[in-house]
Amino acid sequence: MKSFARRGGPKGATGPASMHLPPYVYQLFQSRQALEFKPPIAKANHKKPVNGIGKYVNVFEKETKPRENVEVLTTEEKKGKEEEEKMKKAQEELEEKKKVYDAHKQAASQPEKITGKAYNTLFVARLDYSIDEKRLQDIFEKYGPIKKVCLVRNAKKDNKSRGYAFIEFENEADMTQAYRRADGLKVEGRRLLTDVERARTVKDW
């Protein structure tokens, strides 16, 4: 039988080509020692029997009715809700005060704080806080003789101006003229708002 030898080495050499490699290279083609056989590790059975929850029923909290869902709000929603509740409460308090408020009765009990004739009295708002009674007198006396100037102040804050006042004129016609001409007048960078004293002149105000 004719043998077929692989020719991969030097000229005229026979046998596998790896046989003709240098020793340090030939070692790379040698098979390693077979691994020692080890029997497989027996797996522990960690599964536990599955039982029902019947034996724990008596531990549950007993309720006569289901719990109500708790509303979870974001920080912005909480702030908005608080502001809404404050406004609602303030509106309710204002409505209660309006029911018992009587401008005529208050005027009788505090004559030094209320001007005399309601129809001669002009209401002025949006005043700069630096304006005092003398400055108001100078601004409005051009419309006619003034009997009294009452600048509303905050007694709890160093008696500072609240930004509005009541001016009583000697004549009703002068008050009407001031009401028409001074509305929108710019004083100390602010435009004034004028009106009649509605608390004592307009019913259910």
PDB file of C-alpha atoms in Angstrom:
ATOM      1  CA  MET A   1       0.000   0.000   0.000  1.00  0.00           C
ATOM      2  CA  LYS A   2       1.357   3.320  -0.979  1.00  0.00           C
ATOM      3  CA  SER A   3       1.783   5.733   1.896  1.00  0.00           C
ATOM      4  CA  PHE A   4       1.232   9.403   1.498  1.00  0.00           C
ATOM      5  CA  ALA A   5       3.597  11.415   3.693  1.00  0.00           C
ATOM      6  CA  ARG A   6       2.988  15.111   4.244  1.00  0.00           C
ATOM      7  CA  ARG A   7       5.778  17.221   3.003  1.00  0.00           C
ATOM      8  CA  GLY A   8       5.904  20.241   5.232  1.00  0.00           C
ATOM      9  CA  GLY A   9       9.434  20.191   6.603  1.00  0.00           C
ATOM     10  CA  PRO A  10      12.846  20.599   5.075  1.00  0.00           C
ATOM     11  CA  LYS A  11      13.464  19.296   1.618  1.00  0.00           C
ATOM     12  CA  GLY A  12      13.417  15.504   1.532  1.00  0.00           C
ATOM     13  CA  ALA A  13      11.999  15.196   5.115  1.00  0.00           C
ATOM     14  CA  THR A  14       8.868  13.163   5.791  1.00  0.00           C
ATOM     15  CA  GLY A  15       6.305  13.089   8.626  1.00  0.00           C
ATOM     16  CA  PRO A  16       4.117  15.775  10.224  1.00  0.00           C
ATOM     17  CA  ALA A  17       5.299  19.312   9.669  1.00  0.00           C
ATOM     18  CA  SER A  18       5.267  20.031  13.394  1.00  0.00           C
ATOM     19  CA  MET A  19       8.054  17.491  13.924  1.00  0.00           C
ATOM     20  CA  HIS A  20      10.450  19.750  12.099  1.00  0.00           C
ATOM     21  CA  LEU A  21       9.685  22.835  14.211  1.00  0.00           C
ATOM     22  CA  PRO A  22      12.107  24.103  16.845  1.00  0.00           C
ATOM     23  CA  PRO A  23      11.592  22.462  20.283  1.00  0.00           C
ATOM     24  CA  TYR A  24      10.229  25.617  21.975  1.00  0.00           C
ATOM     25  CA  VAL A  25       7.608  25.908  19.220  1.00  0.00           C
ATOM     26  CA  TYR A  26       6.884  22.199  19.047  1.00  0.00           C
ATOM     27  CA  GLN A  27       5.869  22.228  22.749  1.00  0.00           C
ATOM     28  CA  LEU A  28       2.983  24.489  21.896  1.00  0.00           C
ATOM     29  CA  PHE A  29       1.407  21.693  19.854  1.00  0.00           C
ATOM     30  CA  GLN A  30       1.689  19.046  22.576  1.00  0.00           C
ATOM     31  CA  SER A  31      -1.513  18.014  24.335  1.00  0.00           C
ATOM     32  CA  ARG A  32      -1.880  18.807  28.000  1.00  0.00           C
ATOM     33  CA  GLN A  33      -2.375  16.262  30.727  1.00  0.00           C
ATOM     34  CA  ALA A  34      -5.949  15.103  31.002  1.00  0.00           C
ATOM     35  CA  LEU A  35      -7.955  16.651  33.834  1.00  0.00           C
ATOM     36  CA  GLU A  36      -8.708  14.503  36.816  1.00  0.00           C
ATOM     37  CA  PHE A  37     -12.301  13.341  36.886  1.00  0.00           C
ATOM     38  CA  LYS A  38     -14.377  14.660  39.752  1.00  0.00           C
ATOM     39  CA  PRO A  39     -17.916  13.537  40.405  1.00  0.00           C
ATOM     40  CA  PRO A  40     -20.552  16.319  40.188  1.00  0.00           C
ATOM     41  CA  ILE A  41     -21.511  18.099  43.391  1.00  0.00           C
ATOM     42  CA  ALA A  42     -24.891  17.095  44.642  1.00  0.00           C
ATOM     43  CA  LYS A  43     -27.162  20.162  44.702  1.00  0.00           C
ATOM     44  CA  ALA A  44     -28.881  20.850  47.978  1.00  0.00           C
ATOM     45  CA  ASN A  45     -32.627  21.064  47.771  1.00  0.00           C
ATOM     46  CA  HIS A  46     -33.443  24.573  49.013  1.00  0.00           C
ATOM     47  CA  LYS A  47     -37.056  24.490  47.969  1.00  0.00           C
ATOM     48  CA  LYS A  48     -39.488  24.734  50.820  1.00  0.00           C
ATOM     49  CA  PRO A  49     -42.985  23.461  50.699  1.00  0.00           C
ATOM     50  CA  VAL A  50     -45.497  26.121  49.722  1.00  0.00           C
ATOM     51  CA  ASN A  51     -48.237  26.603  52.277  1.00  0.00           C
ATOM     52  CA  GLY A  52     -51.331  28.784  52.191  1.00  0.00           C
ATOM     53  CA  ILE A  53     -51.913  31.872  54.339  1.00  0.00           C
ATOM     54  CA  GLY A  54     -54.880  30.449  56.142  1.00  0.00           C
ATOM     55  CA  LYS A  55     -53.025  30.103  59.421  1.00  0.00           C
ATOM     56  CA  TYR A  56     -52.139  33.833  59.377  1.00  0.00           C
ATOM     57  CA  VAL A  57     -55.653  35.163  58.853  1.00  0.00           C
ATOM     58  CA  ASN A  58     -56.188  35.720  62.576  1.00  0.00           C
ATOM     59  CA  VAL A  59     -53.096  37.964  62.641  1.00  0.00           C
ATOM     60  CA  PHE A  60     -54.527  40.425  60.100  1.00  0.00           C
ATOM     61  CA  GLU A  61     -55.999  43.711  61.288  1.00  0.00           C
ATOM     62  CA  LYS A  62     -59.731  43.548  61.473  1.00  0.00           C
ATOM     63  CA  GLU A  63     -61.538  46.438  59.760  1.00  0.00           C
ATOM     64  CA  THR A  64     -65.198  47.192  59.475  1.00  0.00           C
ATOM     65  CA  LYS A  65     -64.695  49.258  56.323  1.00  0.00           C
ATOM     66  CA  PRO A  66     -61.887  49.663  53.780  1.00  0.00           C
ATOM     67  CA  ARG A  67     -59.360  52.410  54.317  1.00  0.00           C
ATOM     68  CA  GLU A  68     -59.701  55.631  52.404  1.00  0.00           C
ATOM     69  CA  ASN A  69     -57.144  56.361  49.726  1.00  0.00           C
ATOM     70  CA  VAL A  70     -54.507  58.828  50.935  1.00  0.00           C
ATOM     71  CA  GLU A  71     -53.976  61.678  48.492  1.00  0.00           C
ATOM     72  CA  VAL A  72     -50.281  62.234  47.786  1.00  0.00           C
ATOM     73  CA  LEU A  73     -49.448  65.784  46.707  1.00  0.00           C
ATOM     74  CA  THR A  74     -46.286  67.322  45.328  1.00  0.00           C
ATOM     75  CA  THR A  75     -44.609  70.259  47.099  1.00  0.00           C
ATOM     76  CA  GLU A  76     -46.117  72.755  44.633  1.00  0.00           C
ATOM     77  CA  GLU A  77     -49.571  71.231  45.007  1.00  0.00           C
ATOM     78  CA  LYS A  78     -49.299  71.403  48.814  1.00  0.00           C
ATOM     79  CA  LYS A  79     -48.340  75.096  48.671  1.00  0.00           C
ATOM     80  CA  GLY A  80     -51.186  75.828  46.272  1.00  0.00           C
ATOM     81  CA  LYS A  81     -53.669  74.008  48.505  1.00  0.00           C
ATOM     82  CA  GLU A  82     -52.455  75.867  51.599  1.00  0.00           C
ATOM     83  CA  GLU A  83     -52.790  79.223  49.824  1.00  0.00           C
ATOM     84  CA  GLU A  84     -56.266  78.294  48.641  1.00  0.00           C
ATOM     85  CA  GLU A  85     -57.312  77.357  52.195  1.00  0.00           C
ATOM     86  CA  LYS A  86     -55.885  80.617  53.580  1.00  0.00           C
ATOM     87  CA  MET A  87     -57.763  82.672  50.985  1.00  0.00           C
ATOM     88  CA  LYS A  88     -60.968  80.781  51.676  1.00  0.00           C
ATOM     89  CA  LYS A  89     -60.607  81.303  55.424  1.00  0.00           C
ATOM     90  CA  ALA A  90     -59.849  85.005  54.979  1.00  0.00           C
ATOM     91  CA  GLN A  91     -62.877  85.402  52.715  1.00  0.00           C
ATOM     92  CA  GLU A  92     -65.110  83.708  55.289  1.00  0.00           C
ATOM     93  CA  GLU A  93     -63.787  85.988  58.056  1.00  0.00           C
ATOM     94  CA  LEU A  94     -64.368  89.021  55.843  1.00  0.00           C
ATOM     95  CA  GLU A  95     -67.950  87.972  55.154  1.00  0.00           C
ATOM     96  CA  GLU A  96     -68.569  87.558  58.896  1.00  0.00           C
ATOM     97  CA  LYS A  97     -67.152  91.008  59.621  1.00  0.00           C
ATOM     98  CA  LYS A  98     -69.254  92.568  56.857  1.00  0.00           C
ATOM     99  CA  LYS A  99     -72.399  91.170  58.472  1.00  0.00           C
ATOM    100  CA  VAL A 100     -71.740  92.946  61.783  1.00  0.00           C
ATOM    101  CA  TYR A 101     -70.008  96.066  60.419  1.00  0.00           C
ATOM    102  CA  ASP A 102     -71.937  99.311  60.723  1.00  0.00           C
ATOM    103  CA  ALA A 103     -70.143 102.386  59.422  1.00  0.00           C
ATOM    104  CA  HIS A 104     -72.575 104.795  61.106  1.00  0.00           C
ATOM    105  CA  LYS A 105     -72.153 103.100  64.465  1.00  0.00           C
ATOM    106  CA  GLN A 106     -68.384 103.165  64.136  1.00  0.00           C
ATOM    107  CA  ALA A 107     -68.438 106.835  63.239  1.00  0.00           C
ATOM    108  CA  ALA A 108     -70.445 107.590  66.381  1.00  0.00           C
ATOM    109  CA  SER A 109     -68.062 105.628  68.607  1.00  0.00           C
ATOM    110  CA  GLN A 110     -64.863 107.098  67.076  1.00  0.00           C
ATOM    111  CA  PRO A 111     -65.656 110.682  66.075  1.00  0.00           C
ATOM    112  CA  GLU A 112     -62.005 111.747  66.242  1.00  0.00           C
ATOM    113  CA  LYS A 113     -61.054 109.199  63.545  1.00  0.00           C
ATOM    114  CA  ILE A 114     -63.980 109.783  61.188  1.00  0.00           C
ATOM    115  CA  THR A 115     -64.631 112.925  59.204  1.00  0.00           C
ATOM    116  CA  GLY A 116     -67.860 114.818  59.853  1.00  0.00           C
ATOM    117  CA  LYS A 117     -69.999 115.021  56.709  1.00  0.00           C
ATOM    118  CA  ALA A 118     -69.886 111.906  54.564  1.00  0.00           C
ATOM    119  CA  TYR A 119     -71.013 113.685  51.366  1.00  0.00           C
ATOM    120  CA  ASN A 120     -68.220 116.253  51.781  1.00  0.00           C
ATOM    121  CA  THR A 121     -65.559 113.574  52.271  1.00  0.00           C
ATOM    122  CA  LEU A 122     -63.196 112.382  49.553  1.00  0.00           C
ATOM    123  CA  PHE A 123     -61.456 109.015  49.676  1.00  0.00           C
ATOM    124  CA  VAL A 124     -57.876 109.051  48.306  1.00  0.00           C
ATOM    125  CA  ALA A 125     -55.843 105.870  47.750  1.00  0.00           C
ATOM    126  CA  ARG A 126     -52.520 104.775  46.207  1.00  0.00           C
ATOM    127  CA  LEU A 127     -50.647 107.394  48.192  1.00  0.00           C
ATOM    128  CA  ASP A 128     -46.898 107.244  48.521  1.00  0.00           C
ATOM    129  CA  TYR A 129     -46.038 106.219  52.086  1.00  0.00           C
ATOM    130  CA  SER A 130     -43.881 109.312  52.555  1.00  0.00           C
ATOM    131  CA  ILE A 131     -46.856 111.700  52.100  1.00  0.00           C
ATOM    132  CA  ASP A 132     -48.185 113.197  55.327  1.00  0.00           C
ATOM    133  CA  GLU A 133     -51.264 115.262  56.248  1.00  0.00           C
ATOM    134  CA  LYS A 134     -49.611 118.594  55.408  1.00  0.00           C
ATOM    135  CA  ARG A 135     -48.637 117.382  51.930  1.00  0.00           C
ATOM    136  CA  LEU A 136     -52.218 116.209  51.315  1.00  0.00           C
ATOM    137  CA  GLN A 137     -53.504 119.596  52.458  1.00  0.00           C
ATOM    138  CA  ASP A 138     -51.224 121.330  49.957  1.00  0.00           C
ATOM    139  CA  ILE A 139     -52.301 119.029  47.087  1.00  0.00           C
ATOM    140  CA  PHE A 140     -56.084 119.233  47.562  1.00  0.00           C
ATOM    141  CA  GLU A 141     -56.717 122.725  48.924  1.00  0.00           C
ATOM    142  CA  LYS A 142     -56.629 124.076  45.366  1.00  0.00           C
ATOM    143  CA  TYR A 143     -60.026 122.430  44.843  1.00  0.00           C
ATOM    144  CA  GLY A 144     -61.586 124.256  47.795  1.00  0.00           C
ATOM    145  CA  PRO A 145     -61.357 124.891  51.565  1.00  0.00           C
ATOM    146  CA  ILE A 146     -60.517 121.765  53.550  1.00  0.00           C
ATOM    147  CA  LYS A 147     -62.012 121.125  56.961  1.00  0.00           C
ATOM    148  CA  LYS A 148     -60.119 117.989  57.969  1.00  0.00           C
ATOM    149  CA  VAL A 149     -57.491 115.547  56.639  1.00  0.00           C
ATOM    150  CA  CYS A 150     -57.442 112.020  58.061  1.00  0.00           C
ATOM    151  CA  LEU A 151     -54.438 109.951  56.913  1.00  0.00           C
ATOM    152  CA  VAL A 152     -54.926 106.328  57.923  1.00  0.00           C
ATOM    153  CA  ARG A 153     -51.886 104.982  59.769  1.00  0.00           C
ATOM    154  CA  ASN A 154     -50.777 101.597  61.079  1.00  0.00           C
ATOM    155  CA  ALA A 155     -50.439 101.830  64.858  1.00  0.00           C
ATOM    156  CA  LYS A 156     -48.727  98.426  65.015  1.00  0.00           C
ATOM    157  CA  LYS A 157     -45.909  99.449  62.647  1.00  0.00           C
ATOM    158  CA  ASP A 158     -44.455 102.706  63.995  1.00  0.00           C
ATOM    159  CA  ASN A 159     -47.601 104.601  63.009  1.00  0.00           C
ATOM    160  CA  LYS A 160     -46.653 104.445  59.310  1.00  0.00           C
ATOM    161  CA  SER A 161     -49.064 105.478  56.585  1.00  0.00           C
ATOM    162  CA  ARG A 162     -51.269 102.778  55.038  1.00  0.00           C
ATOM    163  CA  GLY A 163     -51.373 104.616  51.719  1.00  0.00           C
ATOM    164  CA  TYR A 164     -54.903 106.047  51.822  1.00  0.00           C
ATOM    165  CA  ALA A 165     -56.737 108.950  53.458  1.00  0.00           C
ATOM    166  CA  PHE A 166     -60.070 110.770  53.885  1.00  0.00           C
ATOM    167  CA  ILE A 167     -60.301 114.492  53.147  1.00  0.00           C
ATOM    168  CA  GLU A 168     -63.341 116.479  54.282  1.00  0.00           C
ATOM    169  CA  PHE A 169     -64.083 119.661  52.346  1.00  0.00           C
ATOM    170  CA  GLU A 170     -66.128 122.593  53.580  1.00  0.00           C
ATOM    171  CA  ASN A 171     -68.456 122.295  50.598  1.00  0.00           C
ATOM    172  CA  GLU A 172     -69.814 119.235  48.791  1.00  0.00           C
ATOM    173  CA  ALA A 173     -69.230 120.885  45.384  1.00  0.00           C
ATOM    174  CA  ASP A 174     -65.505 121.187  46.141  1.00  0.00           C
ATOM    175  CA  MET A 175     -65.364 117.509  47.036  1.00  0.00           C
ATOM    176  CA  THR A 176     -67.074 116.623  43.738  1.00  0.00           C
ATOM    177  CA  GLN A 177     -64.594 118.747  41.808  1.00  0.00           C
ATOM    178  CA  ALA A 178     -61.627 117.084  43.566  1.00  0.00           C
ATOM    179  CA  TYR A 179     -63.152 113.659  42.941  1.00  0.00           C
ATOM    180  CA  ARG A 180     -63.306 114.301  39.201  1.00  0.00           C
ATOM    181  CA  ARG A 181     -60.048 116.162  38.670  1.00  0.00           C
ATOM    182  CA  ALA A 182     -57.658 114.498  41.113  1.00  0.00           C
ATOM    183  CA  ASP A 183     -58.380 110.932  40.002  1.00  0.00           C
ATOM    184  CA  GLY A 184     -55.246 109.735  38.192  1.00  0.00           C
ATOM    185  CA  LEU A 185     -53.187 112.719  39.374  1.00  0.00           C
ATOM    186  CA  LYS A 186     -49.498 111.739  39.583  1.00  0.00           C
ATOM    187  CA  VAL A 187     -47.928 112.497  42.965  1.00  0.00           C
ATOM    188  CA  GLU A 188     -44.508 111.232  44.077  1.00  0.00           C
ATOM    189  CA  GLY A 189     -44.429 108.811  41.146  1.00  0.00           C
ATOM    190  CA  ARG A 190     -47.878 107.317  41.825  1.00  0.00           C
ATOM    191  CA  ARG A 191     -51.252 107.988  40.238  1.00  0.00           C
ATOM    192  CA  LEU A 192     -53.907 108.714  42.844  1.00  0.00           C
ATOM    193  CA  LEU A 193     -57.243 106.967  43.048  1.00  0.00           C
ATOM    194  CA  THR A 194     -60.139 109.083  44.294  1.00  0.00           C
ATOM    195  CA  ASP A 195     -63.669 108.113  45.269  1.00  0.00           C
ATOM    196  CA  VAL A 196     -66.522 109.215  47.479  1.00  0.00           C
ATOM    197  CA  GLU A 197     -66.822 107.815  50.991  1.00  0.00           C
ATOM    198  CA  ARG A 198     -69.044 104.896  50.128  1.00  0.00           C
ATOM    199  CA  ALA A 199     -69.212 103.321  53.594  1.00  0.00           C
ATOM    200  CA  ARG A 200     -71.641 105.995  54.806  1.00  0.00           C
ATOM    201  CA  THR A 201     -73.152 107.094  51.511  1.00  0.00           C
ATOM    202  CA  VAL A 202     -73.861 103.813  49.677  1.00  0.00           C
ATOM    203  CA  LYS A 203     -76.317 101.357  51.170  1.00  0.00           C
ATOM    204  CA  ASP A 204     -75.050  97.796  51.829  1.00  0.00           C
ATOM    205  CA  TRP A 205     -71.483  98.799  50.879  1.00  0.00           C
TER     206      TRP A 205
END
